Short mmCIF file of C-alpha atoms in Angstrom, two decimals:
data_model
loop_
_atom_site.label_atom_id
_atom_site.label_comp_id
_atom_site.label_asym_id
_atom_site.label_seq_id
_atom_site.Cartn_x
_atom_site.Cartn_y
_atom_site.Cartn_z
CA MET A 182 -21.42 -13.18 -25.90
CA ASN A 183 -22.51 -10.27 -27.14
CA GLN A 184 -25.86 -10.53 -25.18
CA PRO A 185 -24.44 -9.11 -21.65
CA ALA A 186 -22.91 -6.31 -23.57
CA TYR A 187 -26.06 -4.98 -24.76
CA GLN A 188 -27.86 -5.54 -21.80
CA LYS A 189 -25.77 -3.97 -19.91
CA ILE A 190 -25.75 -0.88 -21.95
CA ASP A 191 -29.61 -0.56 -21.49
CA ILE A 192 -29.20 -1.32 -17.66
CA GLU A 193 -27.13 1.37 -17.68
CA LYS A 194 -29.50 3.98 -20.16
CA LYS A 195 -32.25 3.00 -17.11
CA VAL A 196 -30.16 3.45 -14.39
CA LEU A 197 -28.64 7.03 -15.15
CA SER A 198 -32.26 7.45 -16.28
CA GLU A 199 -33.84 7.47 -12.77
CA ASN A 200 -30.38 9.24 -11.48
CA ASP A 201 -31.76 12.15 -13.31
CA ARG A 202 -34.92 11.47 -12.10
CA ILE A 203 -33.52 12.03 -8.98
CA ALA A 204 -31.61 15.04 -10.11
CA ALA A 205 -34.36 17.09 -11.05
CA ARG A 206 -36.74 16.52 -8.04
CA LEU A 207 -33.35 17.49 -5.99
CA ARG A 208 -32.84 20.92 -8.40
CA GLU A 209 -36.28 21.58 -8.23
CA ALA A 210 -36.46 20.92 -4.43
CA LEU A 211 -32.89 23.20 -3.77
CA GLY A 212 -34.04 26.01 -6.43
CA ASP A 213 -36.76 26.38 -4.76
CA ALA A 214 -34.66 26.94 -1.47
CA GLY A 215 -32.00 29.13 -3.27
CA THR A 216 -29.66 26.84 -1.82
CA LEU A 217 -27.01 27.06 -4.42
CA ALA A 218 -25.27 23.68 -4.09
CA LEU A 219 -22.28 22.36 -5.50
CA ASN A 220 -20.09 19.20 -6.86
CA PHE A 221 -17.13 18.72 -6.50
CA ILE A 222 -14.93 16.54 -8.11
CA GLY A 223 -11.34 15.53 -8.47
CA SER A 224 -9.20 12.17 -7.44
CA PRO A 225 -7.71 11.13 -3.92
CA GLY A 226 -5.79 13.19 -3.09
CA ALA A 227 -6.59 16.52 -5.02
CA GLY A 228 -7.33 18.04 -2.46
CA LYS A 229 -10.96 18.53 -2.15
CA THR A 230 -10.90 17.77 1.85
CA ALA A 231 -8.55 20.57 3.13
CA PHE A 232 -10.27 23.39 -0.10
CA LEU A 233 -13.75 22.42 1.91
CA GLU A 234 -11.89 22.86 5.63
CA ARG A 235 -10.04 25.53 4.44
CA THR A 236 -13.35 27.25 3.15
CA LEU A 237 -15.90 26.74 5.46
CA GLU A 238 -12.81 28.18 8.40
CA ARG A 239 -13.47 31.31 5.52
CA LEU A 240 -17.42 31.94 5.11
CA PRO A 241 -19.27 34.41 6.33
CA MET A 242 -21.25 34.88 10.03
CA HIS A 243 -24.01 33.29 10.39
CA THR A 244 -23.75 31.92 6.67
CA ARG A 245 -26.34 28.49 5.97
CA ALA A 246 -23.59 25.95 5.08
CA ALA A 247 -24.06 22.09 4.90
CA VAL A 248 -21.73 19.63 3.41
CA LEU A 249 -22.58 16.21 2.28
CA THR A 250 -18.85 14.38 1.69
CA GLY A 251 -18.49 11.35 0.17
CA ASP A 252 -16.42 8.25 0.08
CA ILE A 253 -15.52 4.20 -0.24
CA GLN A 254 -14.95 3.91 3.33
CA THR A 255 -14.34 5.69 6.71
CA GLU A 256 -16.35 8.63 8.32
CA ASN A 257 -13.00 10.40 7.93
CA ASP A 258 -13.64 13.20 5.72
CA ALA A 259 -16.61 13.74 7.23
CA ILE A 260 -14.26 14.36 11.18
CA ARG A 261 -11.69 16.66 9.49
CA LEU A 262 -15.14 19.14 8.25
CA GLN A 263 -16.59 18.68 11.12
CA ARG A 264 -15.26 21.10 13.05
CA TYR A 265 -16.18 24.20 11.71
CA GLY A 266 -19.29 23.94 13.16
CA TYR A 267 -21.70 23.98 10.17
CA PRO A 268 -23.34 20.49 9.54
CA VAL A 269 -22.07 17.35 8.32
CA ARG A 270 -22.44 14.03 7.23
CA GLN A 271 -21.21 11.03 5.29
CA ILE A 272 -21.76 8.89 2.83
CA THR A 273 -20.24 6.01 2.69
CA THR A 274 -20.40 4.59 -1.31
CA GLY A 275 -19.54 0.98 0.69
CA GLY A 276 -17.40 0.32 -2.18
CA CYS A 277 -19.14 2.11 -5.54
CA CYS A 278 -17.05 4.60 -7.00
CA HIS A 279 -19.43 7.59 -7.23
CA LEU A 280 -21.75 9.57 -5.60
CA ASP A 281 -25.50 8.99 -6.70
CA ALA A 282 -29.11 11.24 -6.84
CA ARG A 283 -30.62 8.65 -4.51
CA MET A 284 -27.52 8.70 -1.55
CA VAL A 285 -27.45 12.99 -1.89
CA GLU A 286 -31.62 12.92 -1.60
CA ASN A 287 -31.45 10.20 1.75
CA HIS A 288 -28.22 12.00 2.67
CA LEU A 289 -30.27 15.31 3.60
CA ASP A 290 -33.43 13.71 4.92
CA GLY A 291 -34.24 15.77 7.82
CA TRP A 292 -32.70 18.57 7.37
CA PRO A 293 -33.34 22.53 6.64
CA ALA A 294 -33.68 22.72 3.06
CA LYS A 295 -34.96 25.77 2.74
CA GLY A 296 -32.52 27.60 5.04
CA LEU A 297 -29.32 26.43 3.57
CA GLU A 298 -27.72 29.38 1.38
CA LEU A 299 -25.05 26.72 0.45
CA LEU A 300 -24.51 22.72 -0.44
CA PHE A 301 -21.25 21.03 -1.05
CA ILE A 302 -20.97 17.78 -1.94
CA GLU A 303 -17.75 16.13 -1.98
CA ASN A 304 -17.73 13.61 -4.41
CA VAL A 305 -15.76 9.88 -4.35
CA GLY A 306 -11.94 10.65 -5.20
CA ASN A 307 -12.14 9.43 -9.33
CA LEU A 308 -12.09 12.32 -12.10
CA VAL A 309 -14.23 9.73 -13.94
CA CYS A 310 -16.92 7.28 -12.88
CA PRO A 311 -18.88 10.45 -11.08
CA THR A 312 -18.62 12.57 -13.49
CA SER A 313 -22.35 10.66 -15.76
CA TYR A 314 -24.52 11.02 -11.65
CA ASP A 315 -26.28 14.68 -12.15
CA LEU A 316 -26.60 15.37 -8.30
CA GLY A 317 -28.87 17.76 -8.38
CA GLU A 318 -26.47 20.64 -8.23
CA ASP A 319 -25.59 24.67 -9.94
CA ALA A 320 -22.68 22.99 -10.30
CA LYS A 321 -19.52 20.57 -10.82
CA VAL A 322 -16.10 21.75 -10.08
CA VAL A 323 -12.80 20.17 -10.27
CA VAL A 324 -10.12 20.55 -8.13
CA LEU A 325 -7.39 19.38 -10.51
CA SER A 326 -3.46 20.20 -8.24
CA VAL A 327 -0.40 20.33 -9.88
CA THR A 328 0.98 17.11 -8.17
CA GLU A 329 -1.00 15.51 -10.82
CA GLY A 330 0.64 16.40 -14.89
CA GLU A 331 -0.85 19.31 -17.40
CA ASP A 332 -2.57 16.82 -19.48
CA LYS A 333 -5.45 15.22 -17.19
CA PRO A 334 -8.03 17.11 -18.79
CA LEU A 335 -6.85 15.70 -22.09
CA LYS A 336 -6.86 12.12 -20.95
CA TYR A 337 -10.24 12.18 -18.62
CA PRO A 338 -11.96 15.16 -20.77
CA GLY A 339 -15.44 14.61 -19.72
CA ILE A 340 -15.25 16.13 -16.19
CA PHE A 341 -13.60 19.46 -17.67
CA ARG A 342 -16.25 19.71 -20.44
CA LYS A 343 -18.69 19.35 -17.44
CA ALA A 344 -17.20 21.35 -14.57
CA GLU A 345 -18.42 25.19 -14.55
CA LEU A 346 -14.63 26.34 -12.63
CA MET A 347 -11.75 24.92 -11.63
CA ILE A 348 -10.07 24.27 -8.27
CA LEU A 349 -6.22 24.27 -9.46
CA ASN A 350 -5.23 23.67 -6.34
CA LYS A 351 -1.31 23.29 -4.15
CA ILE A 352 0.04 26.07 -5.91
CA ASP A 353 2.48 26.34 -3.05
CA LEU A 354 4.18 22.75 -4.00
CA LEU A 355 4.66 24.55 -8.24
CA PRO A 356 8.25 25.21 -7.14
CA HIS A 357 8.80 21.95 -6.48
CA VAL A 358 7.53 19.65 -9.36
CA PRO A 359 7.65 19.91 -12.74
CA PHE A 360 3.60 21.19 -13.36
CA LYS A 361 3.48 23.47 -16.43
CA ALA A 362 0.45 25.64 -15.14
CA GLU A 363 0.34 27.71 -18.04
CA LEU A 364 -0.26 24.78 -20.35
CA ALA A 365 -2.82 22.91 -17.77
CA ARG A 366 -4.67 25.66 -18.37
CA GLU A 367 -4.40 26.26 -21.88
CA ASN A 368 -5.49 22.24 -21.76
CA ALA A 369 -8.27 22.81 -19.41
CA ARG A 370 -9.92 25.56 -22.10
CA ARG A 371 -9.67 24.01 -25.06
CA ILE A 372 -11.32 20.80 -24.05
CA HIS A 373 -14.52 23.35 -22.39
CA PRO A 374 -13.31 27.20 -23.30
CA GLU A 375 -15.50 28.94 -20.99
CA ILE A 376 -14.39 26.92 -17.54
CA GLU A 377 -13.38 29.20 -14.69
CA ILE A 378 -10.04 28.93 -13.17
CA ILE A 379 -9.15 29.65 -10.12
CA ASP A 380 -5.19 28.15 -8.65
CA THR A 381 -5.18 28.30 -4.68
CA SER A 382 -3.21 26.79 -2.18
CA CYS A 383 -5.12 25.39 1.13
CA THR A 384 -1.77 25.89 2.64
CA THR A 385 -0.69 29.65 1.46
CA GLY A 386 -4.56 30.37 0.96
CA ALA A 387 -3.11 32.34 -1.86
CA GLY A 388 -6.51 32.44 -4.18
CA PHE A 389 -9.07 32.01 -1.31
CA ASP A 390 -9.98 35.31 -1.52
CA ARG A 391 -11.24 35.16 -5.16
CA TRP A 392 -13.10 31.90 -3.82
CA LEU A 393 -14.90 33.53 -2.04
CA GLN A 394 -16.35 36.67 -4.09
CA TRP A 395 -17.18 33.79 -6.75
CA LEU A 396 -18.75 32.18 -4.33
CA ALA A 397 -20.88 34.37 -2.88
CA ALA A 398 -21.67 36.21 -6.88
CA ARG A 399 -22.88 32.26 -7.43
CA ALA A 400 -24.57 31.88 -4.59
CA GLU A 401 -26.24 35.69 -5.16
CA ARG A 402 -27.56 34.51 -7.82
CA LYS A 403 -29.34 31.28 -7.01
CA ARG A 404 -31.48 33.41 -4.36
CA ALA A 405 -32.45 36.39 -7.51
CA GLU A 406 -33.51 33.57 -9.43
CA ALA A 407 -35.71 31.99 -7.08
CA MET A 408 -37.19 35.37 -5.58
CA MET A 409 -37.75 35.75 -8.78
CA ALA A 410 -39.69 32.51 -9.50
CA LEU A 411 -41.55 33.06 -6.42
CA ALA A 412 -41.84 36.71 -7.60
CA THR A 413 -43.53 35.08 -11.44
CA HIS A 414 -44.95 31.94 -9.71
CA PRO A 415 -46.98 32.48 -6.29
CA VAL A 416 -47.26 29.04 -3.95
CA MET B 49 -38.07 0.28 -9.16
CA ASN B 50 -36.17 -2.64 -7.91
CA GLN B 51 -36.11 -4.55 -11.00
CA PRO B 52 -33.41 -2.03 -12.68
CA ALA B 53 -31.35 -2.73 -9.82
CA TYR B 54 -31.23 -6.73 -9.15
CA GLN B 55 -30.75 -6.84 -13.25
CA LYS B 56 -27.51 -4.45 -13.10
CA ILE B 57 -25.90 -6.75 -10.50
CA ASP B 58 -26.94 -10.15 -12.39
CA ILE B 59 -24.91 -8.18 -16.00
CA GLU B 60 -22.13 -6.82 -13.63
CA LYS B 61 -21.74 -10.55 -12.50
CA LYS B 62 -21.62 -11.63 -15.86
CA VAL B 63 -19.79 -8.87 -17.17
CA LEU B 64 -16.84 -10.03 -14.98
CA SER B 65 -17.12 -13.58 -14.52
CA GLU B 66 -16.68 -13.46 -18.60
CA ASN B 67 -13.76 -11.00 -17.74
CA ASP B 68 -12.51 -13.64 -15.29
CA ARG B 69 -12.45 -16.37 -17.61
CA ILE B 70 -10.55 -13.91 -20.20
CA ALA B 71 -7.75 -13.40 -17.57
CA ALA B 72 -7.61 -17.19 -16.74
CA ARG B 73 -6.69 -17.59 -20.73
CA LEU B 74 -4.35 -14.73 -20.52
CA ARG B 75 -2.72 -16.03 -16.97
CA GLU B 76 -1.90 -19.94 -19.63
CA ALA B 77 -0.09 -17.31 -21.79
CA LEU B 78 1.86 -15.39 -19.55
CA GLY B 79 1.97 -18.31 -17.30
CA ASP B 80 3.47 -20.88 -20.36
CA ALA B 81 5.67 -18.21 -21.99
CA GLY B 82 7.21 -16.94 -17.66
CA THR B 83 6.28 -13.47 -18.91
CA LEU B 84 6.24 -11.47 -15.30
CA ALA B 85 2.82 -9.40 -15.92
CA LEU B 86 2.71 -6.42 -12.94
CA ASN B 87 -0.50 -4.46 -13.35
CA PHE B 88 0.02 -1.37 -12.48
CA ILE B 89 -2.64 0.90 -10.13
CA GLY B 90 -2.93 4.54 -8.82
CA SER B 91 -5.70 7.88 -8.56
CA PRO B 92 -4.33 10.16 -11.43
CA GLY B 93 -1.26 11.66 -10.88
CA ALA B 94 0.03 9.25 -8.79
CA GLY B 95 2.93 9.13 -10.97
CA LYS B 96 2.80 5.35 -12.48
CA THR B 97 4.46 7.16 -16.16
CA ALA B 98 7.05 8.27 -14.56
CA PHE B 99 7.53 5.01 -12.21
CA LEU B 100 7.94 2.94 -15.62
CA GLU B 101 10.19 5.71 -17.64
CA ARG B 102 12.53 5.43 -15.02
CA THR B 103 12.36 2.01 -14.37
CA LEU B 104 12.45 0.68 -17.97
CA GLU B 105 15.34 3.47 -18.87
CA ARG B 106 17.16 1.41 -15.08
CA LEU B 107 16.23 -1.55 -16.35
CA PRO B 108 19.94 -3.63 -17.44
CA MET B 109 20.48 -4.42 -21.37
CA HIS B 110 18.83 -6.57 -23.53
CA THR B 111 15.68 -7.28 -21.69
CA ARG B 112 12.36 -7.68 -22.96
CA ALA B 113 10.20 -5.92 -21.54
CA ALA B 114 6.82 -4.49 -23.46
CA VAL B 115 4.33 -2.18 -21.57
CA LEU B 116 0.56 -2.14 -22.16
CA THR B 117 -0.85 2.12 -20.74
CA GLY B 118 -4.26 2.28 -20.48
CA ASP B 119 -6.24 5.81 -20.52
CA ILE B 120 -9.51 7.11 -20.97
CA GLN B 121 -7.83 9.13 -24.43
CA THR B 122 -4.41 11.10 -25.62
CA GLU B 123 -1.84 8.67 -26.64
CA ASN B 124 0.73 10.73 -24.08
CA ASP B 125 2.32 7.96 -22.22
CA ALA B 126 2.45 5.74 -24.86
CA ILE B 127 4.70 8.50 -26.48
CA ARG B 128 5.99 9.44 -22.95
CA LEU B 129 7.43 5.50 -22.71
CA GLN B 130 8.33 4.81 -26.60
CA ARG B 131 11.43 6.70 -25.20
CA TYR B 132 13.01 4.12 -24.23
CA GLY B 133 12.91 1.47 -26.80
CA TYR B 134 10.76 -0.96 -25.47
CA PRO B 135 7.73 -1.77 -27.56
CA VAL B 136 4.49 0.56 -25.88
CA ARG B 137 1.34 0.63 -26.88
CA GLN B 138 -2.07 2.21 -25.44
CA ILE B 139 -4.78 1.48 -24.25
CA THR B 140 -7.87 4.10 -25.10
CA THR B 141 -10.48 3.29 -22.93
CA GLY B 142 -13.38 6.01 -24.58
CA GLY B 143 -14.44 6.52 -21.80
CA CYS B 144 -14.18 3.28 -19.56
CA CYS B 145 -12.93 3.91 -16.05
CA HIS B 146 -10.65 0.78 -16.08
CA LEU B 147 -8.55 -1.98 -18.02
CA ASP B 148 -10.54 -5.31 -18.68
CA ALA B 149 -8.54 -8.35 -19.49
CA ARG B 150 -10.52 -8.43 -23.02
CA MET B 151 -8.59 -5.20 -24.04
CA VAL B 152 -5.70 -7.14 -22.89
CA GLU B 153 -5.81 -10.21 -24.48
CA ASN B 154 -6.29 -7.90 -28.06
CA HIS B 155 -3.53 -5.43 -27.35
CA LEU B 156 -1.15 -8.18 -26.77
CA ASP B 157 -1.48 -9.48 -30.17
CA GLY B 158 0.76 -9.84 -32.89
CA TRP B 159 3.69 -9.13 -30.09
CA PRO B 160 6.58 -11.76 -29.31
CA ALA B 161 4.89 -12.49 -26.12
CA LYS B 162 6.45 -16.09 -26.12
CA GLY B 163 9.87 -13.87 -25.48
CA LEU B 164 8.77 -11.11 -23.08
CA GLU B 165 10.30 -11.50 -19.30
CA LEU B 166 8.01 -8.77 -18.17
CA LEU B 167 4.75 -7.31 -18.64
CA PHE B 168 4.25 -4.08 -18.03
CA ILE B 169 0.43 -2.61 -17.69
CA GLU B 170 -0.23 0.51 -16.68
CA ASN B 171 -4.35 1.21 -15.48
CA VAL B 172 -6.29 3.72 -16.19
CA GLY B 173 -5.65 6.79 -13.27
CA ASN B 174 -8.28 5.20 -10.28
CA LEU B 175 -8.60 3.70 -7.78
CA VAL B 176 -11.55 2.26 -7.33
CA CYS B 177 -13.01 0.29 -10.38
CA PRO B 178 -9.52 -1.36 -11.92
CA THR B 179 -9.37 -3.43 -8.73
CA SER B 180 -12.83 -5.62 -9.54
CA TYR B 181 -11.28 -6.48 -13.17
CA ASP B 182 -8.13 -9.17 -13.01
CA LEU B 183 -5.90 -8.43 -16.33
CA GLY B 184 -4.53 -11.79 -16.15
CA GLU B 185 -1.45 -10.24 -14.09
CA ASP B 186 0.54 -11.67 -11.28
CA ALA B 187 0.92 -8.70 -8.91
CA LYS B 188 -1.68 -5.98 -8.97
CA VAL B 189 0.94 -2.95 -7.47
CA VAL B 190 -0.82 0.10 -6.26
CA VAL B 191 0.97 3.52 -6.63
CA LEU B 192 0.82 5.96 -3.64
CA SER B 193 2.36 9.11 -3.74
CA VAL B 194 2.77 11.36 -0.40
CA THR B 195 0.83 14.11 -1.88
CA GLU B 196 -2.32 11.72 -1.51
CA GLY B 197 -3.80 11.81 2.18
CA GLU B 198 -2.61 9.49 4.65
CA ASP B 199 -5.56 7.12 5.36
CA LYS B 200 -6.16 6.37 1.13
CA PRO B 201 -5.44 3.59 2.06
CA LEU B 202 -9.00 3.08 4.59
CA LYS B 203 -10.68 5.08 2.24
CA TYR B 204 -9.69 2.81 -0.63
CA PRO B 205 -9.57 -1.03 0.78
CA GLY B 206 -10.36 -2.71 -2.05
CA ILE B 207 -6.48 -2.12 -4.00
CA PHE B 208 -4.63 -1.76 -1.01
CA ARG B 209 -5.74 -5.64 0.04
CA LYS B 210 -5.06 -6.70 -3.20
CA ALA B 211 -2.20 -5.16 -4.18
CA GLU B 212 1.08 -6.93 -3.37
CA LEU B 213 3.46 -4.01 -3.06
CA MET B 214 3.32 -0.90 -2.75
CA ILE B 215 4.92 1.74 -4.35
CA LEU B 216 5.21 4.98 -2.02
CA ASN B 217 6.09 7.71 -4.80
CA LYS B 218 7.08 10.74 -4.36
CA ILE B 219 8.57 10.54 -1.67
CA ASP B 220 10.93 13.76 -2.39
CA LEU B 221 8.76 16.32 -1.57
CA LEU B 222 8.25 14.61 2.24
CA PRO B 223 10.08 18.29 2.96
CA HIS B 224 6.59 20.32 1.39
CA VAL B 225 3.58 18.82 2.53
CA PRO B 226 2.23 17.44 5.38
CA PHE B 227 2.28 13.51 4.50
CA LYS B 228 2.80 10.89 7.52
CA ALA B 229 4.63 8.39 5.68
CA GLU B 230 4.75 6.13 8.53
CA LEU B 231 0.94 6.37 9.70
CA ALA B 232 0.85 6.43 5.88
CA ARG B 233 2.67 2.28 5.75
CA GLU B 234 0.94 1.91 9.04
CA ASN B 235 -2.53 2.17 7.08
CA ALA B 236 -1.60 -0.02 4.35
CA ARG B 237 -0.88 -3.21 6.59
CA ARG B 238 -3.93 -2.78 8.72
CA ILE B 239 -6.05 -3.04 5.23
CA HIS B 240 -3.44 -5.60 4.26
CA PRO B 241 -0.36 -6.88 6.88
CA GLU B 242 1.67 -8.38 4.11
CA ILE B 243 1.92 -6.20 1.07
CA GLU B 244 5.04 -4.97 0.48
CA ILE B 245 6.40 -1.91 0.37
CA ILE B 246 9.18 0.60 -1.28
CA ASP B 247 9.32 4.12 -1.14
CA THR B 248 10.46 5.79 -4.15
CA SER B 249 11.31 9.60 -6.42
CA CYS B 250 11.40 9.52 -10.13
CA THR B 251 12.88 12.87 -9.22
CA THR B 252 15.74 11.19 -7.41
CA GLY B 253 15.92 7.95 -8.74
CA ALA B 254 15.75 7.66 -4.36
CA GLY B 255 14.47 3.31 -4.02
CA PHE B 256 14.84 2.30 -8.00
CA ASP B 257 17.90 -0.34 -6.86
CA ARG B 258 15.59 -1.54 -4.30
CA TRP B 259 12.40 -1.94 -6.40
CA LEU B 260 14.05 -2.79 -9.47
CA GLN B 261 15.78 -5.62 -6.99
CA TRP B 262 12.05 -7.07 -6.15
CA LEU B 263 11.18 -7.29 -9.96
CA ALA B 264 14.33 -9.52 -10.91
CA ALA B 265 13.44 -11.39 -7.89
CA ARG B 266 9.55 -11.76 -8.88
CA ALA B 267 10.70 -12.71 -12.91
CA GLU B 268 13.33 -14.86 -11.82
CA ARG B 269 10.75 -16.96 -9.94
CA LYS B 270 8.44 -16.86 -12.31
CA ARG B 271 11.19 -18.29 -15.26
CA ALA B 272 11.29 -20.97 -12.80
CA GLU B 273 7.75 -21.71 -12.28
CA ALA B 274 7.41 -21.44 -15.84
CA MET B 275 10.67 -24.32 -16.58
CA MET B 276 9.23 -26.59 -13.91
CA ALA B 277 6.07 -26.62 -15.71
CA LEU B 278 7.40 -27.24 -18.71
CA ALA B 279 9.53 -30.21 -17.11
CA THR B 280 7.03 -32.27 -15.06
CA HIS B 281 4.38 -31.25 -17.82
CA PRO B 282 6.43 -31.54 -21.09
CA VAL B 283 4.80 -30.01 -24.29
#
């Protein structure tokens, strides 16, 4: 019975390399446009949608931002996010436990990607499977909430290793839960010493000034890179 | 490029049917022994391990119980659970996002399964992938915490459809979060009208009397079934 297992690995490699091919194409298109794309990954209930709601609410006027939000079922998150006046599309995976690059590419179709400064991609709620699928993003952002355990970075090292930024969310609940925030940060840095960490609360707004500064700086760098590329390799 | 996708489905079917074959063998062995096996599924941080800790702490003396606990990495949960004096084994999946029947079978090896009344299986923290893998259990139990959204049953219908019991956990946090518990219960019943629901808090102990009654009744029924089978089909 070894054959199916070997074949499975082989097919998974093919699926992943096909995904990487599409992700590279996406990354190039987003790079040309100077669009900063962030891939948000976290458990169901970590607060990814609420975090994006507060972010959209506080973006500087006239920011050209858009959101793709992934779920197994329902359009609930898109409905929540559409209230802020930015273009939002739901990706309903219908059972699939992660987004892949083709889903993202298909759902960007017809959007004026050239004009976007920020593309937020909210992955399916899952700390495991989304980690393996490159979506052409500039950075993965892992969202961990203080109602989960401090040892999550050790238990799910893949995403903490790949994420550039960790959002430690729901810090308003710290007085009510036994979560040791400093230990969680230490665990994240044990897995990924360079990971950046911002503590936030979507209820009180704590940490959003810092997050919006991070976002503005990262978007500025992306635009500068796009201009530099245009200058050295004019179309 | 359709070929890999078709092949993938084909291989997935083979993997799942191989899993079903092992799960059926496990179910038969557990049935003969009269062991009630429960498969706990929930997001990372839903409180599965804390729930099992409080359960082990409150089991009647001399209950013959054992725990298998799954994680991608670390033996943290087994270490936590071993304090209660019951046999506990960690299944470290090393990247795999779910437990499968073979992992369970391998980790039961050498245990006196004949003597067990209760086998608790804590799956990898993930609301999606574990749903597809039968572990030979009598029932799946989904653990949802009030720090997640009320719409989780609609977004992740698979597990709520398959679970016999939903544990609505961390209810001590209800005063501090915007979670509408009645709406969460309604959503679960929309997906699965017969699902049983018990509200619990591992901090205050609320709901554990009801849960332990449920567990005792379910274990009693399992033992009665095993005796009945023995009476009608003597070995």
